[in-house]
Amino acid sequence: MRKFNIRKVLDGLTAVSAVASASSAAQQQAAGNRETEIQETLQSEHFQLCKTVRHGFPYQPSALAFDPVQKILAIGTQTGALRLFGRPGVECYCQHDSGAAVIQLQFLINEGALVSALADDTLHLWNLRQKRPAILHSLKFNRERITFCHLPFQSKWLYVGTERGNIHIVNVESFTLSGYVIMWNKAIELSSKSHPGPVVHISDNPMDEGKLLIGFESGTVVLWDLKSKKADYRYTHDEAIHSVAWHHEGKQFICSHSDGTLTIWNVKSPTKPFQTITPHGKQLKDGKKPEPCKPILKVEYKTTRAGEPFIILSGGLSYDTVGRRPCLTVMHGKSTAVLEMDYSIVDFLTLCETPYPNDFQEPYAVVVLLEKDLVLIDLAQNGYPIFENPYPLTIHESPVTCCEYFADCPVDLIPALYSVGARQKRQGYSKKEWPISGGNWGLITQSYPEIIITGHADGSIKFWDASAITLQVLYKLKTAKVFEKSRNKDDRPNTDIVDEDPYAIQIISWCPESRMLCIAGVSAHVIIYRFSKQEVTTEVIPMLEVRLLYEINDVETPDGEQVPPVPTPGTGSNPQSIVPQSHPSTSSSSSDGLRDNVPCLKVKNSPLKQSPGYQIELVIQLVWVSGEPPQQITSLAVNSAYGLVVFGNCNGIAMVDYLQKTVLLNLGTIELYGSNDPYRREPRSPRKTRQPSGGLCDINEGTVVPEDRCKSPTSDVKDNSFSRSRSSSVTSIDKESREAISALHFCETFTRKADTSPSPCLWVGTTLGTVLVIVLNLPPGGEQRLLQPVIVSPSGTILRLKGAILRMAFLDTTGSLVPPAHEPWREHNVPEDKDEKEKAKKRRPVSVSPSSSQEISENQYAVICSEKQAKVISLPSQNCIYKQNITETSFVLRGDIVSLSNSICLACFCANGHIMTFSLPSLRPLLDVYYLPLTNMRIARTFCFTNNGQALYLVSPTEIQRLTYSQETCENLQEMLGELFTPVETPEAPNRGFFKGLFGGGAQSLDREELFGESASGKASRSLAQHIPGPGGIEGVKGAASGVVGELARARLALDERGQKLGELEEKTAAMLYSADSFSKHAHEMMLKYKDKKWYQF
């Protein structure tokens, strides 16, 4: 029987169909040729995704702790995060899986461990002796709620107070409960008729570890004798207690109360307080009690050898101080200092020279954890100045509205920015070194400079040095200072288009090589800056006003076969960050009563002193047109070699020559197409009352609009922190159906199919997936550049993709990236000598294109990424040689063409949470990892990729999360991270002295093991708490596995694993012993039960 060759049959069928689609076959052929020519070196094994570091202030902080020997600070948050800080540059972020709020933190001082208590009534023991701390043990309380914990110095027994008023004791080594329990009713006995409330304080007498001071919320304090298991004294007060603190001699303690009073008690006089103080109460003349004040939430009582003790407290202000900022009060002898804070106080701690509670404390600083800041106060200097904070905790000083990330910058940039930023520093800080100085830095394996730029709601821009997983602010630029500020809301011009934050930064375009900076703000304004090391005074701020008008009402489908890929409704058809704006109809600027030719903000008309750093080159503002407010800018690009800036919105595009200060191009989006417009659009009468038009959504009748979660971020404007606007005169549907400019890219490439050589041009991408090319005809350099006009003309080239265009880039014949041309930076504020002028005339823009030296006939490749797909197009032929549909059901939020391992790739972040990378030019998928879903617009607005496998986004309003998608960085990360724990000798205990040793009176020690161990107190009820073994954190060490460090790590790992296995064996042995014990008990009970029964009675 004859065999049919199925492949040949299929080939025959393909050949028949190929006649009908010859062009697609030609594309495939071209693709095949291309593949053989360009060697792609990137493979899947070059990629791995992992978080690196988190910078910024811990969002919603809730707890604070300090290790006075290791000098490490810990902060817990309401979302279960744990941030650890050592010396500047040593930081660590951990997360509790449950996400429950951290209510208290307790260091095991100088042990490299930390206990966290959470709002879900769990206790966790963290091992800090590894670079990535991990949980060793957890304990979940089932029947009682945890309210307060206390771990005495050098003790392994943790006291846990509960809402019911009981105290349980946990062995920190095994994380098991002791059978010893202090029940609330035993503690108070008949001293109170009602329940004393939750435990708010536990501490042992500094001079006698056998005496435990227990504070109950209702106002009762009990001194409990641990040995005799009864109360020695009970102190009752009629005001609720918030906190308690001992004098180091153990003879007095102080309580803070809900009525703003402090009561000082002598231990042996429980009947009434020795002294009552109302720090902020007005003393009445006739001897009456002072008026009640706000609660004193916390008090600390710290002694000094040389002088009076310090009493430090938060809260307690009188009720008539309405609007007064939160305060920390420092009482020292007869002086009382009230230190105002910018935010409410979450917690504070006094830093002392000794870890021993029974010695003179010698306080030297106070750490104050505020809602949005961390402040350290120097107690040793007059006036209590604050320390200059070296941590990058001011990211959120004004809300972040956008950010950009640049890795592998020119090496002279960071020193240049640092030198101008150093002049901006405030004065009046403490002269002392930052006291939180624990830990050690990691090894620096990355040597390239990295810069992060953040744009803020108040119009400020911050430059950060982000090299080698650290973060340090370099320089801050205030863009709002160019505008007149309104004194109050009534004063504000009625031309504004946003209710709040009119100066908020929306887009940043920066050329690191030339140092040119361009920003677009929310009030439809663009500012161009030059970098200078000289101070200048600008007499008149250069300014341009631009009218961008949208003249079309509706969009209809193109006729015939010309249909471009139409975006699905609600995904690709909406301009980026376009917000329905408004205009009040009260004021008038034109003859028919409509506001016209008015910008949203007023530029200052007085001379402006500009410090060294970024200085204004030009301010451009879009103006109102016949009652229509200007629309927010959706894309922006600046090019230093051409001296041009271009920007676009949903109305159209404008190009400005910033050297000649002229508008070169001002076109509606439709005018860009010329006669090639694939859409039939009707011109609209400006006076016509328009019905809401469905725009592109009308194309597919009957289609179901996707749910919100599938919407493109370019349409979702509800969450933009700076986009709260009034109702619009133009309906939002009408505006969103317009075609906005979504991507702009200056380059030197082939503009038309017939071109034989590359030339300067601008590539324009729109939200309807169209790419158009504009040709730039530039005059020669030098003086001619300032005299002759730049000629701008459309090329007629149109390319199409599915979804809004996000990013464009160009490759040369070898597949290397062709960056846009740029001019090297030079100081503009210094007059040039003749030689320099001659050089300037001859100066050509630096085009770093490797292809510039190659034969003219050789081609380039355009890489275009949209919300849905990516294409690589061969130039000048304009054939699509590679295409990749990135996502069908979601959309790309951010796409960047980046370099990695001496090659390049396309990196994408999708709204469904996937991070993907593709090789170039073939667009082979290399990485696809589910990372995080788009939970809010903040992530969409701030996510960005950069070179060398780096990326970042704003994980909370106050924190930047950095991550890497490079395998090499993941492998080196362990070495780069800092060490939190360093071996330090514990200071010597205070000397008891001869007479105290002879006659007693020194600190009394206690054998807690004897009291709380199983032999003395028995076993705790099993149902009370459940032990959960932690992962042990051994995996954290496995990352370090190269060189000597790796060998040491492996040796330590082997020991740790052995220790862990021994521990597990011990636990298993204990479990077997326990089960054997219970079996023997059951057997004994059975024997007793049936001992006297005859065989027939069974």
Short mmCIF file of C-alpha atoms in Angstrom, two decimals, residues 29 40 84 306 315 399 465-466 492 504 514 729 807 826 898 909:
data_model
loop_
_atom_site.label_atom_id
_atom_site.label_comp_id
_atom_site.label_asym_id
_atom_site.label_seq_id
_atom_site.Cartn_x
_atom_site.Cartn_y
_atom_site.Cartn_z
CA GLN A 29 11.45 34.92 4.07
CA GLU A 40 21.04 36.77 19.69
CA LEU A 84 15.29 46.97 60.21
CA ALA A 306 25.52 63.82 87.08
CA GLY A 315 0.61 63.57 74.45
CA PRO A 399 3.11 62.36 47.03
CA ASP A 465 21.66 58.08 43.75
CA ALA A 466 20.47 54.45 43.55
CA ARG A 492 -6.91 81.19 42.65
CA ALA A 504 1.98 68.05 39.90
CA SER A 514 23.40 66.32 27.77
CA SER A 729 -18.02 70.77 29.22
CA ARG A 807 7.49 52.59 23.34
CA ARG A 826 28.79 71.94 28.53
CA VAL A 898 16.74 47.77 27.79
CA PHE A 909 4.81 44.68 32.76
#
